[in-house]
Amino acid sequence: MHIVVCIKQVPDSAQIRVHPVTNTIMRQGVPTIINPYDLFALEEAFKVRDCHGGAITVLTMGPPMAEQAMRKALTYGADRAILLTDRHFAGSDTLATSFAIAQAIVKIGDSFGAPDIVFTGKQTIDGDTAQVGPGIAKRLDLQQLTYITKIASIDRHAREITVERRSEGGTQMLKSKFPCLITMLEGVNSIRRGSLDNALRAARFPILKWSAADAGIEDLANCGLRGSPTVVKRVFAPTARAQKAMQIDTTDKTAGHVADEVVASIFTNQPSLEGELSSNGSA
Amino acid sequence: MEIQKSETPSQATGRAAMKKELPKHYQDHRHVWVFIELERGQVHPVSLELLGEGRKLADKLGVQLAGVVVGPRDGVGTGPAIADAFAYGADLAYLIESPLLVDYRNEPFTKALTDLVNCHRPEILLLGATTLGRDLAGSVATTLQTGLTADCTELDVDVDGSLAATRPTFGGSLLCTIYTLNCRPQMATVRPRVMAMPQRVAKPIGRVIRHDLMMVEEEIVTKVLGFLSDSQSEDANLAYADVVVGGGLGLGAAENLQHVKVFARTIGGEFGCSRPLVQKGWMPFDRQIGQTGKTIRPKLYVAAGISGAIQHRVGVEGADLIVAINTDRNAPIFDFAHVGVVADAIRFLPALTEALTRRLAPRDHMKLVN
């Protein structure tokens, strides 16, 4: 089995601050991490390798500093790491990103054998679009299996895979074929601890850095800004609500009295609610 | 990667200002389309919310609004879905019926929607940002080589008729407006409950245009083996609940969530939580409210021990009335709540539960006294 796992290095969004005057992102000192959703994909890839053998290639597109994320993935136990990095990719939207990554996966296939499964997280925490996975699948004509919660079985000889997929209102059981692209849902596993051996290996492991040309992209029209139909026209801060909350005074009152006041204010603001609640509430 | 472009607004504006004349082969793209999501025979309410938004865009552009219905022949759903499309503002409906479209699968749905777009050339195509909508929109946009903007919170048409799609960025701390240049259709997804439900049209009427799915089962690799519905489980439809109680880190410990659940049950509402609680494993992801969880639009939202980080705010802003309980009087939640109580939620929630019970059942209470 050859598995490619697409990951992304992202700023830890919980620690991002916006400059109060200029409305620009203050990235100084914000740590970067592997997109948390991608770790579920990486762990699932390890599990498949545990059962069926093979090799895992991690692939990312990003600036040279994304090498840190690659080393981290190697520490967890990936076999090979490829960093797709080129100034021509700057400003890529999801369509251009999926183009570049798909091209790199074709090249990976030429160099190390065609992948049976491509894994990604369900989305990134910075872009939050969930579009790159489907984009890659469509460009490479892979079976697209999104929001997967479980790989139920793999039949290597028949090249078949059975999965459980989270969908609106329930879980779908799907049977598909290799090659496929799987986007993993969160919370389905937890990333294993890296071994000391892997950590030592990762520190000196030669990470392949591919430019657009290395990935076999000759025509750059589909890359970066040129290949991106969407453009950001305006960035702005959400407008603040004019009025702050009406504060209910809690000094010198019992919790019961304050609670009565809160209940009164609920029904003053939303009179219709009282009738609706009394019919099904107080159960 | 979109994000990298948004770092400096001046640059972003410069890029958008380069907007050129739309290529000739796109100039005859007309009309606004809404994909009517039908999974297992039910129209997803997000599709109706999108029809309301699509109606406004179509009126501004002076074009027609169409609903796109893709579903099984002889199955339940497509008829009511078309009726719903007209009832919520569509002028016409495109319909593809096929036994291959019983359950959602990417291949036949992508084929159906892509073929319809290529045949009738809409200017704007909107889908709900559900698991189905996101799976489908990504494939269709890539097939058509056009732009797609995810999870929009506002849609508008600018002076030269382009779709201006606004979405949160950086976890909701900023908003950005995105344009699709030189490609059609302009595609966007919107999450459930972000847009208000429109009024029903008094006398709905419209034209149905049928197409065939040019595909046979043998061409479809992925097969559906089964479906396990959530309806038996206690997972509720949080997004569509009228009353929601949310718990946050201020509750201190997982067992204190009991107060949130008891209060929610007392008023016949649903409960949820902020992101840190899901990360701690105190509640399942299905219950997460906010930017990366569910958007809610209840008549009443009670936030207990929630500080009100921007990610959470994005998910609850549509609530009619927000009551916040927090020990920190400077917590950001008080900036967007309507009623605030500076108190420890663990102690206060039981008192509130009792006060509500008293108020809601005065007669029963009287009986008890007598």
XYZ file of C-alpha atoms in Angstrom:
653
model
C 0.000 0.000 0.000
C 1.220 3.458 -0.852
C -0.530 6.189 1.097
C -0.143 9.907 0.573
C -1.227 12.172 3.420
C -1.752 15.851 2.581
C -1.162 18.103 5.553
C -0.897 21.838 6.058
C 1.067 23.985 8.432
C -1.293 26.553 9.928
C -1.030 29.328 12.508
C -2.573 28.240 15.801
C -5.827 30.130 15.218
C -6.621 30.196 18.933
C -3.639 32.490 19.414
C -4.105 34.892 16.525
C -4.832 38.509 17.357
C -6.099 41.268 15.127
C -4.452 44.664 15.256
C -7.105 46.966 16.736
C -6.320 49.890 14.427
C -5.194 48.447 11.116
C -7.379 45.314 11.186
C -4.447 43.225 10.051
C -3.423 39.907 11.464
C -0.632 40.032 14.026
C 1.297 36.868 13.354
C 4.368 37.707 15.396
C 4.915 35.082 18.005
C 1.942 32.997 16.881
C 3.086 29.372 16.850
C 2.474 27.210 13.805
C 1.094 23.699 14.090
C 0.060 20.884 11.789
C -3.597 21.513 10.976
C -5.290 19.537 13.788
C -7.768 17.873 11.398
C -4.858 16.513 9.356
C -3.565 14.594 12.376
C -6.675 12.424 12.277
C -5.828 11.666 8.641
C -2.201 10.926 9.483
C -3.102 8.567 12.324
C -5.627 6.749 10.139
C -2.900 6.311 7.519
C -0.623 4.809 10.188
C -3.374 2.389 11.180
C -3.785 1.247 7.579
C -0.025 0.766 7.296
C -0.008 -1.170 10.604
C -2.484 -3.667 9.132
C -1.527 -3.777 5.491
C 2.070 -2.621 5.296
C 3.401 -0.163 2.766
C 4.716 3.355 2.957
C 3.358 6.762 3.890
C 4.378 9.884 2.007
C 3.409 13.172 3.622
C 2.923 16.077 1.265
C 2.444 19.725 1.993
C 2.401 22.943 0.034
C 3.656 26.056 1.730
C 6.578 28.344 2.473
C 10.031 26.825 3.261
C 9.266 27.024 6.991
C 6.608 24.328 6.511
C 9.582 21.992 6.774
C 8.928 22.019 10.538
C 5.539 20.408 9.978
C 7.167 17.784 7.749
C 9.710 16.913 10.450
C 6.914 16.593 12.965
C 5.085 14.173 10.655
C 8.307 12.168 10.291
C 8.610 12.065 14.072
C 5.151 10.522 14.238
C 6.354 7.873 11.784
C 5.873 8.948 8.157
C 8.238 7.272 5.697
C 8.839 10.128 3.312
C 8.161 13.871 3.208
C 7.720 16.203 0.267
C 7.415 19.953 0.578
C 5.950 21.666 -2.434
C 7.330 25.167 -2.254
C 7.625 27.805 -4.938
C 6.898 31.512 -5.105
C 4.655 30.758 -8.064
C 2.194 29.114 -5.665
C 1.765 32.261 -3.558
C -1.787 33.509 -3.365
C -3.347 30.217 -4.464
C -7.042 29.809 -3.703
C -8.534 26.355 -3.254
C -8.784 25.684 -7.004
C -5.131 26.573 -7.611
C -4.034 24.717 -4.466
C -5.773 21.521 -5.527
C -4.136 21.840 -8.957
C -0.612 22.091 -7.537
C -1.127 19.302 -5.018
C -2.715 17.035 -7.613
C 0.264 17.585 -9.923
C 2.637 16.762 -7.073
C 0.723 13.543 -6.345
C 1.070 12.511 -9.993
C 4.793 13.128 -9.676
C 4.928 11.172 -6.418
C 3.268 8.317 -8.301
C 5.927 8.479 -11.017
C 8.739 8.509 -8.462
C 7.544 6.171 -5.719
C 4.552 4.271 -7.079
C 0.959 5.395 -7.519
C -0.876 5.953 -4.230
C -3.750 3.658 -3.273
C -5.202 6.140 -0.809
C -4.761 9.884 -0.440
C -5.737 11.140 3.015
C -6.490 14.687 4.159
C -8.216 16.257 7.139
C -11.819 17.344 6.577
C -10.697 20.992 6.373
C -8.025 23.365 7.682
C -8.498 25.600 10.686
C -7.300 28.709 8.834
C -9.153 28.454 5.532
C -12.022 26.263 6.847
C -13.270 25.639 3.310
C -13.135 21.820 3.047
C -12.639 22.327 -0.701
C -9.080 21.217 -1.369
C -9.729 17.517 -0.687
C -12.617 17.260 -3.174
C -10.585 19.389 -5.596
C -7.668 16.938 -5.527
C -9.997 13.944 -5.909
C -11.714 15.450 -8.920
C -8.470 16.425 -10.649
C -6.937 12.973 -10.165
C -10.194 11.115 -10.775
C -10.002 9.422 -7.377
C -13.072 8.101 -5.593
C -14.055 10.893 -3.220
C -14.882 9.776 0.321
C -15.365 12.790 2.616
C -16.148 13.047 6.346
C -15.059 9.476 7.004
C -15.407 8.313 10.594
C -14.188 4.761 10.175
C -12.416 2.484 7.742
C -14.374 -0.721 8.262
C -12.339 -2.967 5.972
C -9.769 -3.031 3.224
C -9.441 -5.818 0.663
C -6.067 -5.261 -0.944
C -6.495 -7.927 -3.594
C -9.896 -6.774 -4.772
C -8.683 -3.186 -4.215
C -11.864 -2.453 -2.287
C -12.443 -0.305 0.767
C -15.481 -0.096 3.038
C -15.947 3.043 5.077
C -18.429 4.822 7.314
C -19.211 8.368 6.304
C -20.828 11.051 8.417
C -23.690 12.621 6.500
C -26.683 14.799 7.316
C -28.811 12.927 9.799
C -26.828 9.724 9.932
C -23.994 7.502 8.852
C -23.549 6.100 5.363
C -21.798 2.771 4.820
C -19.946 2.994 1.520
C -18.007 0.465 -0.491
C -15.533 1.901 -2.940
C -12.338 1.134 -4.792
C -8.752 2.253 -4.850
C -7.427 4.720 -5.678
C -9.506 6.932 -3.436
C -9.232 10.173 -1.515
C -10.437 10.153 2.067
C -11.031 13.212 4.213
C -11.159 12.237 7.885
C -13.591 13.638 10.405
C -12.255 14.906 13.719
C -12.227 12.968 16.950
C -12.060 9.528 15.348
C -8.590 8.665 16.654
C -5.701 10.386 18.337
C -2.249 10.790 16.899
C 0.291 8.334 18.291
C 3.315 9.513 20.226
C 6.414 9.716 18.100
C 9.110 7.216 19.014
C 12.621 8.276 19.978
C 13.951 6.436 16.937
C 11.638 8.375 14.668
C 12.557 11.657 16.344
C 16.236 11.024 15.770
C 15.579 9.977 12.204
C 13.330 12.981 11.535
C 15.939 15.474 12.678
C 18.282 14.580 9.847
C 15.877 13.126 7.313
C 16.264 14.593 3.825
C 12.960 16.306 3.053
C 12.353 16.612 -0.665
C 11.662 20.190 -1.664
C 9.875 20.443 -4.954
C 9.412 23.568 -7.013
C 6.588 23.824 -9.535
C 9.006 22.536 -12.194
C 10.091 19.621 -9.965
C 6.438 18.636 -9.618
C 6.167 18.560 -13.382
C 4.173 21.763 -13.772
C 5.261 23.409 -16.997
C 2.466 25.879 -17.574
C 2.054 28.106 -14.521
C -1.305 29.529 -15.649
C -3.149 27.301 -13.168
C -0.914 28.223 -10.221
C -0.925 30.954 -7.618
C -2.845 34.159 -8.214
C -3.091 33.503 -11.953
C -4.795 30.178 -11.360
C -7.153 31.485 -8.682
C -10.595 32.622 -9.795
C -11.446 33.922 -6.318
C -9.848 37.071 -4.981
C -10.210 38.819 -1.658
C -11.478 42.310 -2.269
C -11.940 43.596 1.240
C -10.968 42.564 4.763
C -12.738 44.165 7.694
C -13.624 43.669 11.343
C -17.182 42.669 12.322
C -19.146 45.665 13.550
C -19.656 45.776 17.285
C -23.156 45.847 18.719
C -24.007 49.342 19.870
C -25.476 48.293 23.172
C -23.869 46.139 25.794
C -25.912 43.603 27.703
C -28.487 44.878 30.187
C -26.860 43.855 33.459
C -29.007 42.353 36.168
C -27.754 43.467 39.547
C -26.702 40.584 41.766
C -25.587 42.503 44.832
C -27.595 42.055 48.066
C -29.976 39.599 46.413
C -30.448 35.869 46.712
C -29.821 33.739 43.631
C -33.554 33.011 43.555
C -34.462 36.681 43.296
C -31.902 37.294 40.568
C -33.192 34.239 38.720
C -36.760 35.587 38.917
C -35.540 38.850 37.406
C -33.774 37.023 34.590
C -36.884 34.970 33.837
C -39.002 38.139 33.851
C -36.595 39.834 31.432
C -36.657 36.784 29.118
C -40.437 36.931 28.809
C -40.491 40.728 28.534
C -38.140 40.496 25.570
C -39.770 37.396 24.081
C -43.438 37.348 25.166
C -44.414 34.573 22.746
C -41.884 32.250 24.317
C -43.836 31.887 27.549
C -46.759 30.175 25.854
C -44.486 27.928 23.821
C -42.425 26.863 26.774
C -45.272 26.228 29.158
C -46.741 23.666 26.772
C -43.680 21.464 26.626
C -41.540 22.731 29.471
C -41.574 22.094 33.184
C -41.331 18.386 32.471
C -4.254 29.349 0.997
C -6.857 32.031 0.362
C -5.845 33.465 3.655
C -2.424 34.513 2.479
C -3.994 36.961 0.124
C -6.019 38.653 2.797
C -3.142 39.743 4.984
C -2.785 43.188 3.548
C -6.059 44.747 2.490
C -4.406 47.222 0.133
C -2.818 44.441 -1.909
C -6.054 42.527 -1.981
C -7.899 45.547 -3.322
C -5.203 46.015 -5.952
C -5.678 42.485 -7.177
C -9.465 42.804 -7.319
C -9.109 46.096 -9.143
C -7.456 44.176 -11.980
C -10.859 42.777 -12.799
C -11.126 42.418 -16.523
C -13.971 42.083 -18.938
C -15.653 38.714 -18.518
C -14.599 36.340 -21.333
C -17.193 36.149 -24.104
C -18.182 32.543 -23.479
C -19.268 33.471 -19.968
C -21.282 36.532 -20.913
C -24.491 34.636 -21.581
C -24.486 33.159 -18.063
C -27.739 34.277 -16.436
C -29.878 33.528 -13.437
C -29.336 32.572 -9.842
C -29.539 28.917 -8.883
C -30.042 27.284 -5.522
C -29.291 23.612 -5.122
C -32.228 22.094 -3.228
C -30.645 19.554 -0.936
C -32.634 16.400 -0.678
C -31.228 13.621 1.353
C -33.355 10.602 2.134
C -36.497 12.309 0.912
C -36.279 15.421 3.046
C -35.572 18.964 1.885
C -32.868 20.443 4.083
C -34.087 23.770 5.547
C -30.805 25.425 4.504
C -32.014 25.204 0.884
C -35.103 27.257 1.740
C -32.952 29.789 3.601
C -30.804 30.034 0.462
C -33.872 30.560 -1.750
C -34.645 33.653 0.337
C -31.131 34.944 -0.238
C -31.148 33.883 -3.891
C -34.406 35.784 -4.453
C -32.768 39.015 -3.288
C -29.757 38.486 -5.559
C -31.946 37.609 -8.551
C -34.100 40.712 -8.017
C -31.023 42.944 -7.844
C -29.691 41.432 -11.061
C -33.111 41.428 -12.708
C -32.885 37.712 -13.484
C -34.804 34.573 -12.547
C -34.274 32.352 -9.539
C -34.150 28.611 -10.090
C -34.162 25.669 -7.710
C -32.180 22.600 -8.742
C -33.675 19.305 -7.636
C -31.733 16.090 -8.063
C -33.291 12.905 -6.696
C -34.740 9.452 -7.271
C -37.556 8.628 -9.630
C -40.590 7.119 -7.898
C -38.996 8.070 -4.647
C -40.469 10.494 -2.195
C -39.082 13.956 -2.153
C -38.597 15.443 -5.604
C -42.248 16.526 -5.938
C -42.394 18.216 -2.524
C -38.910 19.652 -3.137
C -40.085 21.394 -6.310
C -43.219 22.619 -4.532
C -40.985 23.984 -1.760
C -38.689 25.680 -4.276
C -41.662 27.570 -5.760
C -43.193 28.237 -2.330
C -39.985 29.891 -1.186
C -39.413 32.080 -4.195
C -38.073 30.144 -7.194
C -39.391 31.081 -10.644
C -38.400 27.774 -12.179
C -36.941 24.431 -11.246
C -34.471 22.139 -12.956
C -35.128 18.503 -12.237
C -33.087 15.361 -12.737
C -34.713 12.154 -11.547
C -32.939 8.834 -11.576
C -32.855 5.684 -9.468
C -29.106 6.273 -9.231
C -29.826 9.334 -7.092
C -31.533 7.627 -4.148
C -28.694 8.160 -1.698
C -26.086 10.843 -1.993
C -22.995 9.754 -3.858
C -20.461 12.162 -5.237
C -20.183 10.826 -8.786
C -23.802 10.913 -10.011
C -24.633 14.121 -8.156
C -21.568 15.898 -9.537
C -22.436 14.680 -13.020
C -26.071 15.828 -12.674
C -25.272 19.303 -11.377
C -22.327 19.861 -13.733
C -24.399 18.851 -16.762
C -27.213 21.200 -15.757
C -24.780 24.097 -15.328
C -23.122 23.431 -18.677
C -26.502 23.244 -20.366
C -28.239 26.259 -18.817
C -25.301 28.435 -17.665
C -26.267 30.110 -14.391
C -24.458 33.208 -13.204
C -24.578 32.289 -9.518
C -24.891 28.850 -7.906
C -25.555 28.526 -4.165
C -25.392 25.399 -2.025
C -25.826 24.706 1.693
C -22.567 24.134 3.559
C -23.723 20.735 4.798
C -21.674 17.552 4.495
C -23.508 16.912 1.222
C -23.249 20.474 -0.052
C -19.560 20.824 0.701
C -18.722 17.456 -0.838
C -20.674 18.308 -3.978
C -19.689 21.976 -4.333
C -15.967 21.179 -4.222
C -16.285 18.624 -7.013
C -18.549 20.725 -9.187
C -16.409 23.866 -8.877
C -13.270 21.903 -9.749
C -14.956 20.231 -12.707
C -16.191 23.596 -13.979
C -12.873 25.273 -13.095
C -14.607 28.087 -11.314
C -14.361 29.878 -7.981
C -16.100 28.671 -4.850
C -16.414 30.613 -1.594
C -17.182 28.546 1.493
C -19.405 29.304 4.460
C -20.525 32.782 3.483
C -22.314 34.913 6.043
C -23.452 37.602 3.618
C -24.153 37.626 -0.119
C -24.641 40.702 -2.248
C -24.390 41.949 -5.807
C -22.072 44.878 -6.421
C -22.513 47.766 -8.872
C -21.153 45.856 -11.874
C -23.247 42.799 -11.128
C -20.599 40.599 -9.519
C -21.362 38.374 -6.549
C -19.766 39.770 -3.393
C -19.472 36.867 -0.976
C -18.507 37.709 2.597
C -17.153 35.050 4.926
C -15.359 34.917 8.256
C -11.624 34.428 8.136
C -9.031 33.644 10.788
C -11.492 31.783 12.926
C -14.066 34.545 12.676
C -11.922 37.406 13.925
C -12.160 39.160 10.561
C -14.545 39.117 7.636
C -13.468 39.168 4.012
C -15.400 39.811 0.843
C -14.469 37.516 -2.024
C -15.130 37.880 -5.746
C -14.920 35.286 -8.494
C -13.196 36.880 -11.449
C -13.426 35.807 -15.069
C -15.218 32.529 -14.329
C -18.832 31.480 -14.199
C -20.845 30.405 -12.357
C -19.860 32.210 -9.193
C -20.309 29.571 -6.525
C -20.814 29.916 -2.783
C -21.900 27.793 0.143
C -23.746 29.048 3.238
C -24.132 27.186 6.497
C -27.530 26.258 7.908
C -29.144 28.977 10.045
C -26.860 31.778 8.878
C -29.596 33.231 6.648
C -33.140 33.848 7.882
C -35.976 31.599 6.680
C -37.964 33.526 4.013
C -41.745 33.960 3.978
C -43.733 31.535 1.870
C -45.055 32.884 -1.418
C -48.855 33.252 -1.425
C -49.543 31.502 -4.736
C -46.453 29.619 -5.763
C -46.126 28.832 -9.434
C -43.238 27.924 -11.675
C -41.938 26.033 -14.646
C -40.172 22.660 -14.352
C -37.392 21.799 -16.777
C -36.489 18.107 -16.804
C -33.219 16.508 -17.761
C -31.939 12.960 -17.844
C -28.964 11.713 -15.896
C -26.626 10.528 -18.604
C -25.126 7.791 -16.501
C -25.614 4.107 -15.689
C -24.973 2.338 -12.390
C -21.974 0.475 -13.837
C -20.147 3.771 -14.271
C -20.432 4.567 -10.563
C -17.638 3.007 -8.513
C -18.813 3.855 -5.003
C -21.805 1.877 -3.704
C -23.993 2.603 -0.695
C -24.210 -0.467 1.552
C -26.458 1.043 4.177
C -27.510 4.035 6.204
C -27.812 4.359 9.943
C -30.121 7.211 10.883
C -29.421 9.450 13.845
C -33.099 9.693 14.722
C -32.832 6.951 17.330
C -29.930 8.571 19.092
C -30.135 11.524 21.445
C -28.295 13.760 19.012
C -30.635 16.651 18.549
C -31.070 19.149 15.826
C -29.250 21.866 17.662
C -29.146 24.270 14.723
C -32.936 24.412 14.481
C -33.866 24.428 18.193
C -35.895 27.411 19.463
C -34.199 27.413 22.831
C -30.541 26.540 23.388
C -28.419 26.463 26.537
C -24.659 26.540 26.028
C -21.975 25.640 28.541
C -18.406 26.902 28.585
C -15.143 26.521 30.448
C -16.573 28.572 33.322
C -18.426 25.436 34.402
C -15.080 24.182 35.672
C -15.641 20.446 35.426
C -17.371 17.981 33.104
C -19.870 16.894 35.783
C -21.161 20.471 36.053
C -22.562 20.157 32.540
C -25.415 18.411 34.295
C -26.746 21.855 35.299
C -26.815 22.879 31.628
C -28.627 19.690 30.601
C -31.192 19.918 33.418
C -31.936 23.546 32.591
C -32.275 22.767 28.871
C -34.619 19.870 29.604
C -36.730 22.026 31.928
C -37.473 24.516 29.187
C -37.738 21.923 26.429
C -34.601 23.212 24.717
C -31.342 21.819 23.436
C -27.896 22.079 24.926
C -24.512 22.717 23.395
C -21.087 24.031 24.308
C -18.167 26.150 23.231
C -15.113 24.728 21.466
C -12.798 24.165 24.480
C -15.279 21.693 25.975
C -15.212 19.560 22.846
C -11.413 19.703 22.837
C -11.418 18.518 26.444
C -13.730 15.694 25.477
C -16.552 16.854 27.762
C -19.073 16.944 24.934
C -19.207 15.425 21.452
C -18.443 17.588 18.424
C -22.120 17.465 17.358
C -22.881 19.776 20.252
C -20.270 22.417 19.501
C -21.683 25.872 18.833
C -19.646 28.413 16.870
C -17.582 29.053 13.785
C -16.279 25.503 13.439
C -19.321 23.919 15.080
C -22.982 24.691 14.518
C -24.554 28.047 13.781
C -27.714 28.488 15.844
C -30.603 30.897 15.507
C -32.855 30.220 18.493
C -35.422 32.531 20.051
C -33.504 32.234 23.308
C -29.867 31.385 23.910
C -28.535 31.078 27.446
C -24.719 31.107 27.603
C -23.477 29.680 30.889
C -19.820 30.176 31.760
C -18.948 31.062 28.170
C -16.481 33.911 27.730
C -17.665 34.704 24.203
C -14.611 34.315 21.986
C -15.149 35.541 18.444
C -15.480 31.967 17.149
C -18.427 31.442 19.466
C -19.954 34.810 18.667
C -20.129 33.993 14.957
C -22.259 30.954 15.751
C -24.818 32.601 18.050
C -25.253 36.125 16.727
C -28.480 35.200 14.958
C -30.212 34.390 18.274
C -33.155 36.696 19.064
C -32.293 36.950 22.759
C -28.975 36.082 24.371
C -28.777 35.735 28.143
C -25.222 35.421 29.476
C -24.048 34.205 32.859
C -20.380 34.722 33.639
C -18.287 35.523 36.696
C -16.067 37.925 34.746
C -17.914 41.206 34.211
C -15.451 42.085 31.427
C -16.039 38.871 29.462
C -16.616 39.577 25.733
C -19.923 37.703 25.885
C -21.472 40.779 27.568
C -20.619 42.804 24.446
C -23.127 40.888 22.352
C -25.538 39.400 24.901
C -28.839 41.190 25.562
C -29.158 40.304 29.224
C -26.151 39.727 31.456
C -25.734 38.280 34.931
C -22.365 38.405 36.666
C -22.584 35.164 38.608
C -21.120 31.698 38.900
C -23.089 29.607 36.412
C -22.764 26.447 38.508
C -24.634 28.068 41.394
C -26.919 30.224 39.323
C -28.243 27.665 36.817
C -30.137 25.609 39.437
C -31.745 28.832 40.732
C -32.696 29.784 37.185
C -34.101 26.325 36.532
C -36.265 26.635 39.616
C -37.407 30.154 38.801
C -38.440 29.093 35.321
C -40.291 26.043 36.558
C -42.202 28.271 38.984
C -43.075 30.730 36.260
C -44.041 28.182 33.634
C -46.344 26.083 35.786
C -48.111 28.531 38.092
C -51.317 26.489 38.228
C -49.611 23.226 39.052
C -47.691 25.101 41.646
C -50.910 26.500 43.135
C -52.359 23.025 43.318
C -49.351 21.877 45.240
C -49.745 24.753 47.669
C -53.430 24.031 48.176
